[in-house]
PDB file of C-alpha atoms and ligand atoms in Angstrom:
ATOM      1  CA  MET A 258      -7.601 -32.330 -32.854  1.00  0.00           C
ATOM      2  CA  ASN A 259     -10.708 -32.982 -30.777  1.00  0.00           C
ATOM      3  CA  ILE A 260     -12.189 -29.960 -29.058  1.00  0.00           C
ATOM      4  CA  THR A 261     -14.604 -30.331 -26.139  1.00  0.00           C
ATOM      5  CA  MET A 262     -17.110 -27.515 -25.806  1.00  0.00           C
ATOM      6  CA  MET A 263     -19.576 -27.650 -22.935  1.00  0.00           C
ATOM      7  CA  GLN A 264     -23.024 -26.134 -23.183  1.00  0.00           C
ATOM      8  CA  PHE A 265     -24.433 -24.780 -19.908  1.00  0.00           C
ATOM      9  CA  GLN A 266     -28.059 -24.181 -19.091  1.00  0.00           C
ATOM     10  CA  LYS A 267     -29.251 -20.609 -19.401  1.00  0.00           C
ATOM     11  CA  HIS A 268     -31.821 -19.699 -16.763  1.00  0.00           C
ATOM     12  CA  GLY A 269     -33.440 -16.888 -18.689  1.00  0.00           C
ATOM     13  CA  ASP A 270     -36.525 -14.850 -17.963  1.00  0.00           C
ATOM     14  CA  ASP A 271     -37.689 -11.354 -18.765  1.00  0.00           C
ATOM     15  CA  ARG A 272     -35.125  -9.901 -16.292  1.00  0.00           C
ATOM     16  CA  GLY A 273     -32.192 -11.413 -18.175  1.00  0.00           C
ATOM     17  CA  ALA A 274     -30.054 -14.548 -17.986  1.00  0.00           C
ATOM     18  CA  LEU A 275     -28.130 -16.570 -15.399  1.00  0.00           C
ATOM     19  CA  VAL A 276     -25.680 -19.486 -15.734  1.00  0.00           C
ATOM     20  CA  SER A 277     -24.703 -21.642 -12.735  1.00  0.00           C
ATOM     21  CA  LEU A 278     -21.440 -23.618 -12.489  1.00  0.00           C
ATOM     22  CA  GLU A 279     -21.068 -26.311  -9.827  1.00  0.00           C
ATOM     23  CA  GLU A 280     -18.001 -28.439  -9.160  1.00  0.00           C
ATOM     24  CA  ASN A 281     -18.382 -32.161  -9.782  1.00  0.00           C
ATOM     25  CA  LYS A 282     -21.850 -31.474 -11.196  1.00  0.00           C
ATOM     26  CA  ASN A 283     -21.824 -29.555 -14.452  1.00  0.00           C
ATOM     27  CA  ILE A 284     -18.056 -28.861 -13.998  1.00  0.00           C
ATOM     28  CA  PRO A 285     -16.378 -32.298 -14.197  1.00  0.00           C
ATOM     29  CA  PHE A 286     -13.660 -31.646 -11.596  1.00  0.00           C
ATOM     30  CA  GLU A 287     -13.012 -30.032  -8.223  1.00  0.00           C
ATOM     31  CA  VAL A 288     -12.593 -26.300  -8.821  1.00  0.00           C
ATOM     32  CA  LYS A 289      -9.623 -25.090  -6.762  1.00  0.00           C
ATOM     33  CA  ARG A 290      -9.226 -21.736  -8.505  1.00  0.00           C
ATOM     34  CA  VAL A 291     -11.138 -19.216 -10.589  1.00  0.00           C
ATOM     35  CA  TYR A 292      -9.364 -16.384 -12.349  1.00  0.00           C
ATOM     36  CA  TYR A 293     -10.312 -13.962 -15.063  1.00  0.00           C
ATOM     37  CA  MET A 294      -8.688 -11.600 -17.508  1.00  0.00           C
ATOM     38  CA  TYR A 295     -10.310  -8.305 -18.421  1.00  0.00           C
ATOM     39  CA  ASP A 296      -9.306  -4.921 -19.838  1.00  0.00           C
ATOM     40  CA  THR A 297      -7.058  -6.793 -22.279  1.00  0.00           C
ATOM     41  CA  LYS A 298      -5.392  -4.258 -24.537  1.00  0.00           C
ATOM     42  CA  PRO A 299      -5.941  -4.295 -28.321  1.00  0.00           C
ATOM     43  CA  ASP A 300      -3.647  -6.612 -30.293  1.00  0.00           C
ATOM     44  CA  VAL A 301      -2.507  -8.444 -27.162  1.00  0.00           C
ATOM     45  CA  ARG A 302      -1.813 -12.143 -27.564  1.00  0.00           C
ATOM     46  CA  ARG A 303      -1.262 -14.004 -24.307  1.00  0.00           C
ATOM     47  CA  GLY A 304      -1.066 -17.470 -22.852  1.00  0.00           C
ATOM     48  CA  PHE A 305       1.879 -19.086 -24.696  1.00  0.00           C
ATOM     49  CA  HIS A 306       2.039 -22.024 -22.300  1.00  0.00           C
ATOM     50  CA  ALA A 307       0.803 -25.520 -21.544  1.00  0.00           C
ATOM     51  CA  HIS A 308       0.211 -27.219 -18.212  1.00  0.00           C
ATOM     52  CA  LYS A 309       1.609 -30.581 -17.181  1.00  0.00           C
ATOM     53  CA  LYS A 310      -1.371 -31.589 -15.004  1.00  0.00           C
ATOM     54  CA  LEU A 311      -3.909 -28.748 -14.761  1.00  0.00           C
ATOM     55  CA  LYS A 312      -7.394 -29.029 -16.289  1.00  0.00           C
ATOM     56  CA  GLN A 313      -9.326 -25.895 -17.113  1.00  0.00           C
ATOM     57  CA  ILE A 314     -12.611 -24.697 -18.563  1.00  0.00           C
ATOM     58  CA  LEU A 315     -12.545 -21.308 -20.292  1.00  0.00           C
ATOM     59  CA  PHE A 316     -15.580 -19.028 -20.536  1.00  0.00           C
ATOM     60  CA  CYS A 317     -16.209 -15.625 -22.005  1.00  0.00           C
ATOM     61  CA  PRO A 318     -19.133 -14.413 -19.863  1.00  0.00           C
ATOM     62  CA  CYS A 319     -18.794 -10.986 -21.478  1.00  0.00           C
ATOM     63  CA  GLY A 320     -17.433 -10.054 -24.910  1.00  0.00           C
ATOM     64  CA  ALA A 321     -15.371 -12.447 -27.004  1.00  0.00           C
ATOM     65  CA  CYS A 322     -11.876 -13.714 -27.658  1.00  0.00           C
ATOM     66  CA  THR A 323     -10.224 -16.412 -29.743  1.00  0.00           C
ATOM     67  CA  ILE A 324      -8.395 -19.394 -28.267  1.00  0.00           C
ATOM     68  CA  MET A 325      -5.783 -21.315 -30.234  1.00  0.00           C
ATOM     69  CA  LEU A 326      -5.119 -24.822 -28.916  1.00  0.00           C
ATOM     70  CA  ASP A 327      -2.195 -26.983 -30.024  1.00  0.00           C
ATOM     71  CA  ASP A 328      -1.594 -30.595 -28.967  1.00  0.00           C
ATOM     72  CA  GLY A 329       1.841 -30.703 -30.590  1.00  0.00           C
ATOM     73  CA  VAL A 330       0.452 -32.228 -33.787  1.00  0.00           C
ATOM     74  CA  GLU A 331      -2.576 -30.145 -34.738  1.00  0.00           C
ATOM     75  CA  LYS A 332      -3.983 -26.736 -33.955  1.00  0.00           C
ATOM     76  CA  ALA A 333      -7.617 -25.772 -33.331  1.00  0.00           C
ATOM     77  CA  TYR A 334      -9.216 -22.336 -33.085  1.00  0.00           C
ATOM     78  CA  VAL A 335     -12.292 -21.478 -31.026  1.00  0.00           C
ATOM     79  CA  ARG A 336     -14.074 -18.143 -30.881  1.00  0.00           C
ATOM     80  CA  LEU A 337     -15.504 -17.874 -27.367  1.00  0.00           C
ATOM     81  CA  ASP A 338     -18.427 -15.470 -27.640  1.00  0.00           C
ATOM     82  CA  ASP A 339     -21.319 -17.176 -25.838  1.00  0.00           C
ATOM     83  CA  PRO A 340     -21.664 -16.946 -22.024  1.00  0.00           C
ATOM     84  CA  THR A 341     -23.367 -20.366 -21.968  1.00  0.00           C
ATOM     85  CA  GLU A 342     -20.395 -22.180 -23.557  1.00  0.00           C
ATOM     86  CA  GLY A 343     -17.203 -23.438 -21.948  1.00  0.00           C
ATOM     87  CA  LEU A 344     -14.073 -24.708 -23.674  1.00  0.00           C
ATOM     88  CA  VAL A 345     -12.388 -27.637 -21.937  1.00  0.00           C
ATOM     89  CA  VAL A 346      -8.590 -27.469 -22.007  1.00  0.00           C
ATOM     90  CA  GLU A 347      -6.880 -30.587 -20.740  1.00  0.00           C
ATOM     91  CA  ALA A 348      -3.249 -30.894 -19.639  1.00  0.00           C
ATOM     92  CA  ASN A 349      -0.471 -30.868 -22.234  1.00  0.00           C
ATOM     93  CA  ILE A 350      -2.203 -28.459 -24.606  1.00  0.00           C
ATOM     94  CA  TRP A 351      -0.425 -25.290 -25.711  1.00  0.00           C
ATOM     95  CA  ARG A 352      -2.797 -22.290 -25.704  1.00  0.00           C
ATOM     96  CA  GLU A 353      -2.742 -18.739 -26.996  1.00  0.00           C
ATOM     97  CA  MET A 354      -5.556 -16.171 -26.575  1.00  0.00           C
ATOM     98  CA  TYR A 355      -6.078 -13.174 -28.825  1.00  0.00           C
ATOM     99  CA  ASP A 356      -8.591 -10.934 -30.640  1.00  0.00           C
ATOM    100  CA  PHE A 357     -10.180  -9.842 -27.369  1.00  0.00           C
ATOM    101  CA  THR A 358     -13.100  -7.440 -27.747  1.00  0.00           C
ATOM    102  CA  PRO A 359     -12.624  -4.336 -25.528  1.00  0.00           C
ATOM    103  CA  ASN A 360     -15.281  -5.591 -23.070  1.00  0.00           C
ATOM    104  CA  ALA A 361     -14.046  -9.206 -22.984  1.00  0.00           C
ATOM    105  CA  VAL A 362     -13.835 -11.086 -19.708  1.00  0.00           C
ATOM    106  CA  LEU A 363     -12.054 -14.422 -20.063  1.00  0.00           C
ATOM    107  CA  MET A 364     -12.868 -16.514 -16.993  1.00  0.00           C
ATOM    108  CA  VAL A 365     -11.063 -19.748 -16.175  1.00  0.00           C
ATOM    109  CA  LEU A 366     -12.093 -22.543 -13.795  1.00  0.00           C
ATOM    110  CA  ALA A 367      -9.018 -24.547 -12.834  1.00  0.00           C
ATOM    111  CA  SER A 368      -8.554 -27.925 -11.160  1.00  0.00           C
ATOM    112  CA  ASP A 369      -5.669 -26.749  -8.985  1.00  0.00           C
ATOM    113  CA  TYR A 370      -4.022 -23.798  -7.307  1.00  0.00           C
ATOM    114  CA  TYR A 371      -1.568 -21.577  -9.144  1.00  0.00           C
ATOM    115  CA  ASP A 372       1.746 -23.411  -9.438  1.00  0.00           C
ATOM    116  CA  GLU A 373       4.457 -22.073 -11.711  1.00  0.00           C
ATOM    117  CA  ASN A 374       6.079 -25.562 -11.686  1.00  0.00           C
ATOM    118  CA  ASP A 375       3.083 -26.907 -13.606  1.00  0.00           C
ATOM    119  CA  TYR A 376       3.728 -24.516 -16.524  1.00  0.00           C
ATOM    120  CA  ILE A 377       5.636 -25.229 -19.723  1.00  0.00           C
ATOM    121  CA  ARG A 378       6.359 -21.798 -21.185  1.00  0.00           C
ATOM    122  CA  ASP A 379       8.807 -22.769 -23.927  1.00  0.00           C
ATOM    123  CA  TYR A 380       7.260 -24.142 -27.128  1.00  0.00           C
ATOM    124  CA  ASP A 381      10.211 -26.412 -27.974  1.00  0.00           C
ATOM    125  CA  LEU A 382      10.140 -27.889 -24.455  1.00  0.00           C
ATOM    126  CA  PHE A 383       6.366 -28.387 -24.880  1.00  0.00           C
ATOM    127  CA  LEU A 384       6.955 -30.366 -28.084  1.00  0.00           C
ATOM    128  CA  GLN A 385       9.636 -32.481 -26.372  1.00  0.00           C
ATOM    129  CA  HIS A 386       7.271 -33.070 -23.435  1.00  0.00           C
ATOM    130  CA  VAL A 387       4.273 -34.245 -25.512  1.00  0.00           C
ATOM    131  CA  ARG A 388       6.486 -36.361 -27.792  1.00  0.00           C
ATOM    132  CA  SER A 389       8.114 -38.100 -24.802  1.00  0.00           C
ATOM    133  CA  LYS A 390       4.650 -38.751 -23.330  1.00  0.00           C
ATOM    134  CA  GLY A 391       3.530 -40.186 -26.684  1.00  0.00           C
ATOM    135  CA  ARG A 392       6.503 -42.596 -26.691  1.00  0.00           C
ATOM    136  CA  MET A 393       5.658 -43.787 -23.158  1.00  0.00           C
ATOM    137  CA  GLN A 394       2.085 -44.762 -24.133  1.00  0.00           C
TER     138      GLN A 394
HETATM  139  P1  TYD B  71       0.422 -15.125 -16.971  1.00  0.00           P
HETATM  140  O1  TYD B  71       0.764 -16.560 -16.636  1.00  0.00           O
HETATM  141  O2  TYD B  71       1.449 -14.284 -17.627  1.00  0.00           O
HETATM  142  O3  TYD B  71      -0.888 -15.117 -17.843  1.00  0.00           O
HETATM  143  P2  TYD B  71      -1.084 -15.821 -19.267  1.00  0.00           P
HETATM  144  O4  TYD B  71       0.056 -16.765 -19.478  1.00  0.00           O
HETATM  145  O5  TYD B  71      -2.371 -16.571 -19.123  1.00  0.00           O
HETATM  146  O6  TYD B  71      -1.134 -14.779 -20.306  1.00  0.00           O
HETATM  147  O7  TYD B  71      -0.076 -14.454 -15.608  1.00  0.00           O
HETATM  148  C1  TYD B  71       0.053 -13.076 -15.355  1.00  0.00           C
HETATM  149  C2  TYD B  71       0.490 -12.863 -13.922  1.00  0.00           C
HETATM  150  O8  TYD B  71      -0.507 -13.330 -13.011  1.00  0.00           O
HETATM  151  C3  TYD B  71       1.769 -13.604 -13.597  1.00  0.00           C
HETATM  152  O9  TYD B  71       2.556 -12.738 -12.787  1.00  0.00           O
HETATM  153  C4  TYD B  71       1.311 -14.774 -12.769  1.00  0.00           C
HETATM  154  C5  TYD B  71       0.060 -14.261 -12.094  1.00  0.00           C
HETATM  155  N1  TYD B  71      -0.948 -15.278 -11.819  1.00  0.00           N
HETATM  156  C6  TYD B  71      -1.275 -15.586 -10.516  1.00  0.00           C
HETATM  157  O10 TYD B  71      -0.694 -15.022  -9.557  1.00  0.00           O
HETATM  158  N2  TYD B  71      -2.243 -16.502 -10.252  1.00  0.00           N
HETATM  159  C7  TYD B  71      -2.907 -17.138 -11.251  1.00  0.00           C
HETATM  160  O11 TYD B  71      -3.806 -17.967 -10.965  1.00  0.00           O
HETATM  161  C8  TYD B  71      -2.547 -16.844 -12.625  1.00  0.00           C
HETATM  162  C9  TYD B  71      -3.231 -17.547 -13.764  1.00  0.00           C
HETATM  163  C10 TYD B  71      -1.570 -15.915 -12.863  1.00  0.00           C
END
């Protein structure tokens, strides 16, 4: 499956580094929500859902974690370990996150507010959903 990674400009000087994220500029949607996961315990695997409409960009500004993406046909694996890189996750993609380093911060920019009705949390229902969408196209 196709993976879209975005590379963001690092404003670096001898004090350190800075990355700037701006909606509808280098982030290709209106950012309605930012959330982040940190202090993730060893061996935790989380996510286990897809969204019907939500778009997201995932960053690891500190530490690293692995993201598994699944479009219902193929799986892809991305190690997020560079604060200047973002992983685009479109709607209708199942995701799982794991192998967090102890210092990992997984930050997510989302195109909409939190809405439990937008979640698909059952893998079999996810497969039914993407297959029915495929038939409609
Ligand atoms: P959860 O959906 O279990 O995280 P993940 O599936 O990514 O592992 O979210 C954990 C809790 O946080 C759950 O009670 C819902 C809540 N939550 C919010 O209140 N707002 C949010 O924006 C998100 C992402 C989660």
